[in-house]
PDB file of C-alpha atoms and ligand atoms in Angstrom:
ATOM      1  CA  ALA K  53       0.000   0.000   0.000  1.00  0.00           C
ATOM      2  CA  VAL K  54       2.697   2.512   1.025  1.00  0.00           C
ATOM      3  CA  GLY K  55       5.046   1.573  -1.818  1.00  0.00           C
ATOM      4  CA  SER K  56       2.300   1.931  -4.411  1.00  0.00           C
ATOM      5  CA  VAL K  57       1.732   5.551  -3.344  1.00  0.00           C
ATOM      6  CA  VAL K  58       5.461   6.322  -3.148  1.00  0.00           C
ATOM      7  CA  GLY K  59       6.022   5.141  -6.729  1.00  0.00           C
ATOM      8  CA  GLN K  60       3.106   7.180  -8.050  1.00  0.00           C
ATOM      9  CA  LEU K  61       4.397  10.299  -6.251  1.00  0.00           C
ATOM     10  CA  ALA K  62       7.869   9.644  -7.683  1.00  0.00           C
ATOM     11  CA  LYS K  63       6.382   9.416 -11.185  1.00  0.00           C
ATOM     12  CA  ALA K  64       4.418  12.637 -10.619  1.00  0.00           C
ATOM     13  CA  ARG K  65       7.747  14.338  -9.836  1.00  0.00           C
ATOM     14  CA  GLY K  66       9.401  13.059 -13.009  1.00  0.00           C
ATOM     15  CA  ALA K  67      11.431  10.146 -11.644  1.00  0.00           C
ATOM     16  CA  ARG K  68      11.722   6.707 -13.196  1.00  0.00           C
ATOM     17  CA  ALA K  69       9.821   4.480 -10.765  1.00  0.00           C
ATOM     18  CA  VAL K  70      10.653   0.787 -10.471  1.00  0.00           C
ATOM     19  CA  GLY K  71       8.572  -1.280  -8.061  1.00  0.00           C
ATOM     20  CA  ILE K  72       9.464  -4.529  -6.341  1.00  0.00           C
ATOM     21  CA  ALA K  73       6.497  -6.758  -5.526  1.00  0.00           C
ATOM     22  CA  GLY K  74       5.617 -10.389  -4.990  1.00  0.00           C
ATOM     23  CA  GLY K  75       3.914 -12.153  -7.894  1.00  0.00           C
ATOM     24  CA  THR K  76       2.977 -11.488 -11.509  1.00  0.00           C
ATOM     25  CA  GLU K  77      -0.492 -10.178 -10.690  1.00  0.00           C
ATOM     26  CA  LYS K  78       0.823  -7.490  -8.321  1.00  0.00           C
ATOM     27  CA  CYS K  79       3.601  -6.543 -10.776  1.00  0.00           C
ATOM     28  CA  ARG K  80       1.151  -6.249 -13.660  1.00  0.00           C
ATOM     29  CA  TYR K  81      -1.069  -3.976 -11.532  1.00  0.00           C
ATOM     30  CA  VAL K  82       1.932  -1.820 -10.532  1.00  0.00           C
ATOM     31  CA  VAL K  83       2.902  -1.160 -14.166  1.00  0.00           C
ATOM     32  CA  GLU K  84      -0.402  -1.244 -16.035  1.00  0.00           C
ATOM     33  CA  GLU K  85      -2.697   0.396 -13.484  1.00  0.00           C
ATOM     34  CA  LEU K  86      -0.396   2.450 -11.249  1.00  0.00           C
ATOM     35  CA  GLY K  87       1.858   3.597 -14.095  1.00  0.00           C
ATOM     36  CA  PHE K  88       5.278   2.604 -12.730  1.00  0.00           C
ATOM     37  CA  ASP K  89       7.945   2.241 -15.427  1.00  0.00           C
ATOM     38  CA  ALA K  90       8.682  -1.338 -14.387  1.00  0.00           C
ATOM     39  CA  CYS K  91       8.109  -3.803 -11.572  1.00  0.00           C
ATOM     40  CA  ILE K  92      10.347  -6.688 -10.502  1.00  0.00           C
ATOM     41  CA  ASP K  93       8.725  -9.823  -9.106  1.00  0.00           C
ATOM     42  CA  TYR K  94      11.120 -10.636  -6.269  1.00  0.00           C
ATOM     43  CA  LYS K  95       9.595 -14.113  -5.944  1.00  0.00           C
ATOM     44  CA  GLN K  96      11.228 -14.919  -9.309  1.00  0.00           C
ATOM     45  CA  HIS K  97      14.609 -13.938  -7.818  1.00  0.00           C
ATOM     46  CA  ALA K  98      15.373 -16.004  -4.769  1.00  0.00           C
ATOM     47  CA  ASP K  99      18.843 -14.601  -4.041  1.00  0.00           C
ATOM     48  CA  VAL K 100      20.716 -11.299  -4.011  1.00  0.00           C
ATOM     49  CA  ARG K 101      22.641 -11.952  -7.232  1.00  0.00           C
ATOM     50  CA  SER K 102      19.537 -12.709  -9.241  1.00  0.00           C
ATOM     51  CA  LEU K 103      17.536  -9.778  -7.842  1.00  0.00           C
ATOM     52  CA  SER K 104      20.469  -7.423  -8.330  1.00  0.00           C
ATOM     53  CA  ALA K 105      20.754  -8.519 -11.988  1.00  0.00           C
ATOM     54  CA  ALA K 106      17.041  -7.824 -12.475  1.00  0.00           C
ATOM     55  CA  LEU K 107      17.521  -4.370 -10.923  1.00  0.00           C
ATOM     56  CA  LYS K 108      20.452  -3.718 -13.246  1.00  0.00           C
ATOM     57  CA  ALA K 109      18.239  -4.494 -16.226  1.00  0.00           C
ATOM     58  CA  GLU K 110      15.455  -2.140 -15.079  1.00  0.00           C
ATOM     59  CA  CYS K 111      17.728   0.581 -13.660  1.00  0.00           C
ATOM     60  CA  PRO K 112      20.656   0.644 -16.109  1.00  0.00           C
ATOM     61  CA  GLY K 113      21.786   4.005 -14.732  1.00  0.00           C
ATOM     62  CA  GLY K 114      21.775   2.706 -11.148  1.00  0.00           C
ATOM     63  CA  VAL K 115      19.473   3.581  -8.238  1.00  0.00           C
ATOM     64  CA  ASP K 116      19.363   7.165  -6.939  1.00  0.00           C
ATOM     65  CA  GLY K 117      16.585   6.748  -4.387  1.00  0.00           C
ATOM     66  CA  TYR K 118      15.129   3.753  -2.601  1.00  0.00           C
ATOM     67  CA  PHE K 119      12.051   3.689  -0.383  1.00  0.00           C
ATOM     68  CA  GLU K 120      12.600   0.800   2.021  1.00  0.00           C
ATOM     69  CA  ASN K 121       9.615  -1.170   3.292  1.00  0.00           C
ATOM     70  CA  VAL K 122      11.115  -4.627   3.534  1.00  0.00           C
ATOM     71  CA  GLY K 123      14.795  -5.116   4.492  1.00  0.00           C
ATOM     72  CA  GLY K 124      16.708  -8.368   4.073  1.00  0.00           C
ATOM     73  CA  TYR K 125      18.035  -9.528   0.726  1.00  0.00           C
ATOM     74  CA  ILE K 126      15.927  -6.977  -1.178  1.00  0.00           C
ATOM     75  CA  LEU K 127      17.826  -4.167   0.548  1.00  0.00           C
ATOM     76  CA  ASP K 128      21.105  -6.014  -0.129  1.00  0.00           C
ATOM     77  CA  ALA K 129      20.277  -6.232  -3.832  1.00  0.00           C
ATOM     78  CA  VAL K 130      19.364  -2.528  -4.024  1.00  0.00           C
ATOM     79  CA  LEU K 131      22.596  -1.509  -2.239  1.00  0.00           C
ATOM     80  CA  LEU K 132      24.561  -3.349  -4.935  1.00  0.00           C
ATOM     81  CA  ARG K 133      22.963  -1.087  -7.574  1.00  0.00           C
ATOM     82  CA  ALA K 134      23.023   2.150  -5.554  1.00  0.00           C
ATOM     83  CA  ASN K 135      24.649   5.211  -7.098  1.00  0.00           C
ATOM     84  CA  ALA K 136      27.069   7.539  -5.344  1.00  0.00           C
ATOM     85  CA  PHE K 137      25.196   9.952  -3.039  1.00  0.00           C
ATOM     86  CA  SER K 138      21.969   7.958  -3.390  1.00  0.00           C
ATOM     87  CA  ARG K 139      19.374   8.137  -0.627  1.00  0.00           C
ATOM     88  CA  VAL K 140      17.330   5.557   1.258  1.00  0.00           C
ATOM     89  CA  ALA K 141      14.151   6.461   3.152  1.00  0.00           C
ATOM     90  CA  MET K 142      13.801   3.756   5.820  1.00  0.00           C
ATOM     91  CA  CYS K 143      10.067   3.294   6.307  1.00  0.00           C
ATOM     92  CA  GLY K 144       9.622  -0.390   7.208  1.00  0.00           C
ATOM     93  CA  MET K 145      11.402  -3.722   7.588  1.00  0.00           C
ATOM     94  CA  ILE K 146       8.585  -6.196   7.144  1.00  0.00           C
ATOM     95  CA  SER K 147      10.908  -9.129   6.441  1.00  0.00           C
ATOM     96  CA  GLY K 148      11.847  -9.058  10.147  1.00  0.00           C
ATOM     97  CA  TYR K 149       8.387  -8.676  11.680  1.00  0.00           C
ATOM     98  CA  ASP K 150       8.316 -12.374  12.549  1.00  0.00           C
ATOM     99  CA  GLY K 151      11.124 -11.687  15.040  1.00  0.00           C
ATOM    100  CA  GLN K 152      13.996 -12.990  12.912  1.00  0.00           C
ATOM    101  CA  PRO K 153      17.203 -10.908  12.676  1.00  0.00           C
ATOM    102  CA  ILE K 154      17.602  -8.754   9.534  1.00  0.00           C
ATOM    103  CA  PRO K 155      21.294  -8.916   8.677  1.00  0.00           C
ATOM    104  CA  MET K 156      22.840  -6.656   6.029  1.00  0.00           C
ATOM    105  CA  ALA K 157      25.295  -8.389   3.687  1.00  0.00           C
ATOM    106  CA  ALA K 158      27.400  -5.370   2.719  1.00  0.00           C
ATOM    107  CA  PRO K 159      26.790  -2.226   4.842  1.00  0.00           C
ATOM    108  CA  GLN K 160      30.159  -0.939   3.619  1.00  0.00           C
ATOM    109  CA  LEU K 161      28.352   0.070   0.397  1.00  0.00           C
ATOM    110  CA  ILE K 162      26.756   2.907   2.397  1.00  0.00           C
ATOM    111  CA  LEU K 163      30.255   4.224   3.035  1.00  0.00           C
ATOM    112  CA  VAL K 164      31.733   3.514  -0.380  1.00  0.00           C
ATOM    113  CA  ASN K 165      28.771   5.144  -2.144  1.00  0.00           C
ATOM    114  CA  ARG K 166      28.543   8.031   0.393  1.00  0.00           C
ATOM    115  CA  MET K 167      24.852   7.229   0.857  1.00  0.00           C
ATOM    116  CA  LYS K 168      22.313   8.938   3.075  1.00  0.00           C
ATOM    117  CA  VAL K 169      20.060   6.517   4.957  1.00  0.00           C
ATOM    118  CA  GLU K 170      17.343   7.983   7.162  1.00  0.00           C
ATOM    119  CA  GLY K 171      14.535   6.351   9.111  1.00  0.00           C
ATOM    120  CA  PHE K 172      11.321   8.182   9.856  1.00  0.00           C
ATOM    121  CA  ILE K 173       8.050   7.670  11.743  1.00  0.00           C
ATOM    122  CA  VAL K 174       5.011   9.138  10.031  1.00  0.00           C
ATOM    123  CA  SER K 175       3.374  10.332  13.283  1.00  0.00           C
ATOM    124  CA  GLU K 176       6.378  12.574  13.979  1.00  0.00           C
ATOM    125  CA  HIS K 177       5.601  14.679  10.919  1.00  0.00           C
ATOM    126  CA  MET K 178       2.072  15.816  11.689  1.00  0.00           C
ATOM    127  CA  GLU K 179       2.970  19.390  10.734  1.00  0.00           C
ATOM    128  CA  VAL K 180       2.908  18.379   7.050  1.00  0.00           C
ATOM    129  CA  TRP K 181      -0.231  16.224   7.424  1.00  0.00           C
ATOM    130  CA  PRO K 182      -2.645  18.919   6.072  1.00  0.00           C
ATOM    131  CA  GLU K 183      -0.337  19.599   3.107  1.00  0.00           C
ATOM    132  CA  ALA K 184      -0.004  15.857   2.387  1.00  0.00           C
ATOM    133  CA  LEU K 185      -3.766  15.273   2.675  1.00  0.00           C
ATOM    134  CA  LYS K 186      -4.381  18.128   0.256  1.00  0.00           C
ATOM    135  CA  GLU K 187      -1.943  16.767  -2.330  1.00  0.00           C
ATOM    136  CA  LEU K 188      -2.950  13.122  -1.946  1.00  0.00           C
ATOM    137  CA  GLY K 189      -6.693  13.901  -1.754  1.00  0.00           C
ATOM    138  CA  GLY K 190      -6.441  16.068  -4.861  1.00  0.00           C
ATOM    139  CA  MET K 191      -4.606  13.340  -6.756  1.00  0.00           C
ATOM    140  CA  VAL K 192      -7.181  10.716  -5.741  1.00  0.00           C
ATOM    141  CA  ALA K 193     -10.051  13.026  -6.745  1.00  0.00           C
ATOM    142  CA  THR K 194      -8.541  13.631 -10.181  1.00  0.00           C
ATOM    143  CA  GLY K 195      -7.676   9.958 -10.708  1.00  0.00           C
ATOM    144  CA  LYS K 196      -3.914  10.600 -10.684  1.00  0.00           C
ATOM    145  CA  LEU K 197      -3.372   8.486  -7.574  1.00  0.00           C
ATOM    146  CA  LYS K 198      -4.814   4.995  -7.627  1.00  0.00           C
ATOM    147  CA  PHE K 199      -5.126   2.539  -4.781  1.00  0.00           C
ATOM    148  CA  ARG K 200      -6.648  -0.762  -3.790  1.00  0.00           C
ATOM    149  CA  GLU K 201      -7.928  -2.071  -0.480  1.00  0.00           C
ATOM    150  CA  SER K 202      -8.292  -5.543   0.991  1.00  0.00           C
ATOM    151  CA  ILE K 203     -11.120  -5.427   3.519  1.00  0.00           C
ATOM    152  CA  ALA K 204     -11.516  -8.127   6.177  1.00  0.00           C
ATOM    153  CA  GLU K 205     -14.935  -8.271   7.858  1.00  0.00           C
ATOM    154  CA  GLY K 206     -15.198  -8.050  11.669  1.00  0.00           C
ATOM    155  CA  ILE K 207     -12.723  -7.705  14.517  1.00  0.00           C
ATOM    156  CA  ALA K 208     -12.405 -11.493  14.777  1.00  0.00           C
ATOM    157  CA  SER K 209     -10.758 -11.502  11.335  1.00  0.00           C
ATOM    158  CA  ALA K 210      -8.046  -9.005  12.415  1.00  0.00           C
ATOM    159  CA  PRO K 211      -5.374 -11.547  13.497  1.00  0.00           C
ATOM    160  CA  GLN K 212      -5.706 -13.498  10.250  1.00  0.00           C
ATOM    161  CA  ALA K 213      -5.634 -10.270   8.230  1.00  0.00           C
ATOM    162  CA  PHE K 214      -2.422  -9.245  10.000  1.00  0.00           C
ATOM    163  CA  ILE K 215      -0.796 -12.638   9.428  1.00  0.00           C
ATOM    164  CA  GLY K 216      -1.888 -12.355   5.788  1.00  0.00           C
ATOM    165  CA  LEU K 217       0.108  -9.079   5.495  1.00  0.00           C
ATOM    166  CA  LEU K 218       3.270 -10.972   6.361  1.00  0.00           C
ATOM    167  CA  LYS K 219       2.520 -13.456   3.581  1.00  0.00           C
ATOM    168  CA  GLY K 220       1.528 -10.893   0.959  1.00  0.00           C
ATOM    169  CA  LYS K 221      -2.104 -12.044   0.861  1.00  0.00           C
ATOM    170  CA  ASN K 222      -3.373  -8.454   0.888  1.00  0.00           C
ATOM    171  CA  PHE K 223      -3.667  -6.562  -2.379  1.00  0.00           C
ATOM    172  CA  GLY K 224      -3.343  -2.899  -1.441  1.00  0.00           C
ATOM    173  CA  LYS K 225      -4.125  -1.448   1.988  1.00  0.00           C
ATOM    174  CA  GLN K 226      -5.318  -4.085   4.445  1.00  0.00           C
ATOM    175  CA  LEU K 227      -8.308  -2.827   6.415  1.00  0.00           C
ATOM    176  CA  VAL K 228     -10.528  -4.514   8.998  1.00  0.00           C
ATOM    177  CA  LYS K 229     -14.163  -3.401   8.893  1.00  0.00           C
ATOM    178  CA  LEU K 230     -15.806  -3.375  12.319  1.00  0.00           C
ATOM    179  CA  ILE K 231     -19.334  -4.755  11.861  1.00  0.00           C
TER     180      ILE K 231
HETATM  181  N1  NAP I  29       7.727   4.466   9.255  1.00  0.00           N
HETATM  182  C1  NAP I  29       6.420   4.614   9.411  1.00  0.00           C
HETATM  183  O1  NAP I  29       5.956   5.575  10.023  1.00  0.00           O
HETATM  184  C2  NAP I  29       5.483   3.603   8.812  1.00  0.00           C
HETATM  185  C3  NAP I  29       4.099   3.821   8.758  1.00  0.00           C
HETATM  186  C4  NAP I  29       3.283   2.868   8.160  1.00  0.00           C
HETATM  187  C5  NAP I  29       3.838   1.699   7.622  1.00  0.00           C
HETATM  188  N2  NAP I  29       5.176   1.523   7.715  1.00  0.00           N
HETATM  189  C6  NAP I  29       5.812   0.335   7.125  1.00  0.00           C
HETATM  190  O2  NAP I  29       5.681   0.454   5.728  1.00  0.00           O
HETATM  191  C7  NAP I  29       5.729  -0.858   5.167  1.00  0.00           C
HETATM  192  C8  NAP I  29       4.572  -1.039   4.192  1.00  0.00           C
HETATM  193  O3  NAP I  29       3.353  -1.004   4.923  1.00  0.00           O
HETATM  194  P1  NAP I  29       1.969  -1.208   4.159  1.00  0.00           P
HETATM  195  O4  NAP I  29       0.884  -0.876   5.109  1.00  0.00           O
HETATM  196  O5  NAP I  29       2.019  -0.518   2.855  1.00  0.00           O
HETATM  197  O6  NAP I  29       2.009  -2.768   3.919  1.00  0.00           O
HETATM  198  P2  NAP I  29       1.521  -3.519   2.601  1.00  0.00           P
HETATM  199  O7  NAP I  29       2.490  -3.301   1.546  1.00  0.00           O
HETATM  200  O8  NAP I  29       0.120  -3.199   2.316  1.00  0.00           O
HETATM  201  O9  NAP I  29       1.514  -5.059   3.085  1.00  0.00           O
HETATM  202  C9  NAP I  29       2.633  -5.738   3.348  1.00  0.00           C
HETATM  203  C10 NAP I  29       3.237  -6.323   2.056  1.00  0.00           C
HETATM  204  O10 NAP I  29       4.618  -6.526   2.276  1.00  0.00           O
HETATM  205  C11 NAP I  29       5.073  -7.620   1.500  1.00  0.00           C
HETATM  206  N3  NAP I  29       5.841  -8.530   2.352  1.00  0.00           N
HETATM  207  C12 NAP I  29       5.449  -9.184   3.453  1.00  0.00           C
HETATM  208  N4  NAP I  29       6.444  -9.920   3.956  1.00  0.00           N
HETATM  209  C13 NAP I  29       7.504  -9.722   3.146  1.00  0.00           C
HETATM  210  C14 NAP I  29       8.851 -10.214   3.123  1.00  0.00           C
HETATM  211  N5  NAP I  29       9.299 -11.038   4.072  1.00  0.00           N
HETATM  212  N6  NAP I  29       9.665  -9.815   2.133  1.00  0.00           N
HETATM  213  C15 NAP I  29       9.222  -8.963   1.190  1.00  0.00           C
HETATM  214  N7  NAP I  29       7.967  -8.470   1.148  1.00  0.00           N
HETATM  215  C16 NAP I  29       7.131  -8.848   2.116  1.00  0.00           C
HETATM  216  C17 NAP I  29       3.828  -8.312   0.944  1.00  0.00           C
HETATM  217  O11 NAP I  29       3.731  -7.925  -0.426  1.00  0.00           O
HETATM  218  P3  NAP I  29       4.190  -8.907  -1.610  1.00  0.00           P
HETATM  219  O12 NAP I  29       3.018  -9.751  -1.935  1.00  0.00           O
HETATM  220  O13 NAP I  29       4.583  -7.972  -2.670  1.00  0.00           O
HETATM  221  O14 NAP I  29       5.338  -9.723  -1.068  1.00  0.00           O
HETATM  222  C18 NAP I  29       2.674  -7.673   1.711  1.00  0.00           C
HETATM  223  O15 NAP I  29       1.513  -7.586   0.937  1.00  0.00           O
HETATM  224  C19 NAP I  29       5.732  -1.841   6.317  1.00  0.00           C
HETATM  225  O16 NAP I  29       7.051  -2.262   6.560  1.00  0.00           O
HETATM  226  C20 NAP I  29       5.218  -0.999   7.469  1.00  0.00           C
HETATM  227  O17 NAP I  29       5.653  -1.484   8.721  1.00  0.00           O
HETATM  228  C21 NAP I  29       5.997   2.443   8.291  1.00  0.00           C
END
């Protein structure tokens, strides 16, 4: 859900946007409906080398900016393609939400490429909330920002919906409707 909005905002600002998602259906949606330039199905690339090669094909000029939602070998693969002075916005690390460690294979690439890596928590930026709502709301109203929701019915379905997030069963924002 977050990544789909980030890529559309990047496109709106003139960047080349390359998504990374799990499965052909999600990747097709990312390109054909959301308008990203490309989308890599990470499930077709089980290791860093393979994913990094796919990134090289879609980002021949390297990666200038990466919006991190996942961590793990996906981050490792992106770091291998990162340009000098590239930036990483650290939003989430879902690959570690089951409690497993999230090792980094080559953190020295941050040094070698003089990268800027910065974490953030959305609730600490409430001062720009009205501005963001205005931009995002306007884009939704004019059809420039598209989104999908997966809606689970009833509070009893919340645990299963949350576990589904960790397995990629949601398609777009996972909501639980209280009925
Ligand atoms: N910093 C903040 O303030 C803030 C605020 C809100 C959310 N977040 C973070 O932002 C990220 C995205 O949140 P969201 O609500 O937009 O979630 P989401 O993308 O709607 O749902 C999670 C998706 O992550 C993918 N995923 C799950 N386990 C994975 C794994 N081990 N490796 C790779 N991909 C995996 C699955 O997609 P596939 O089917 O494509 O694998 C799943 O559908 C999360 O990490 C969340 O914690 C941060």
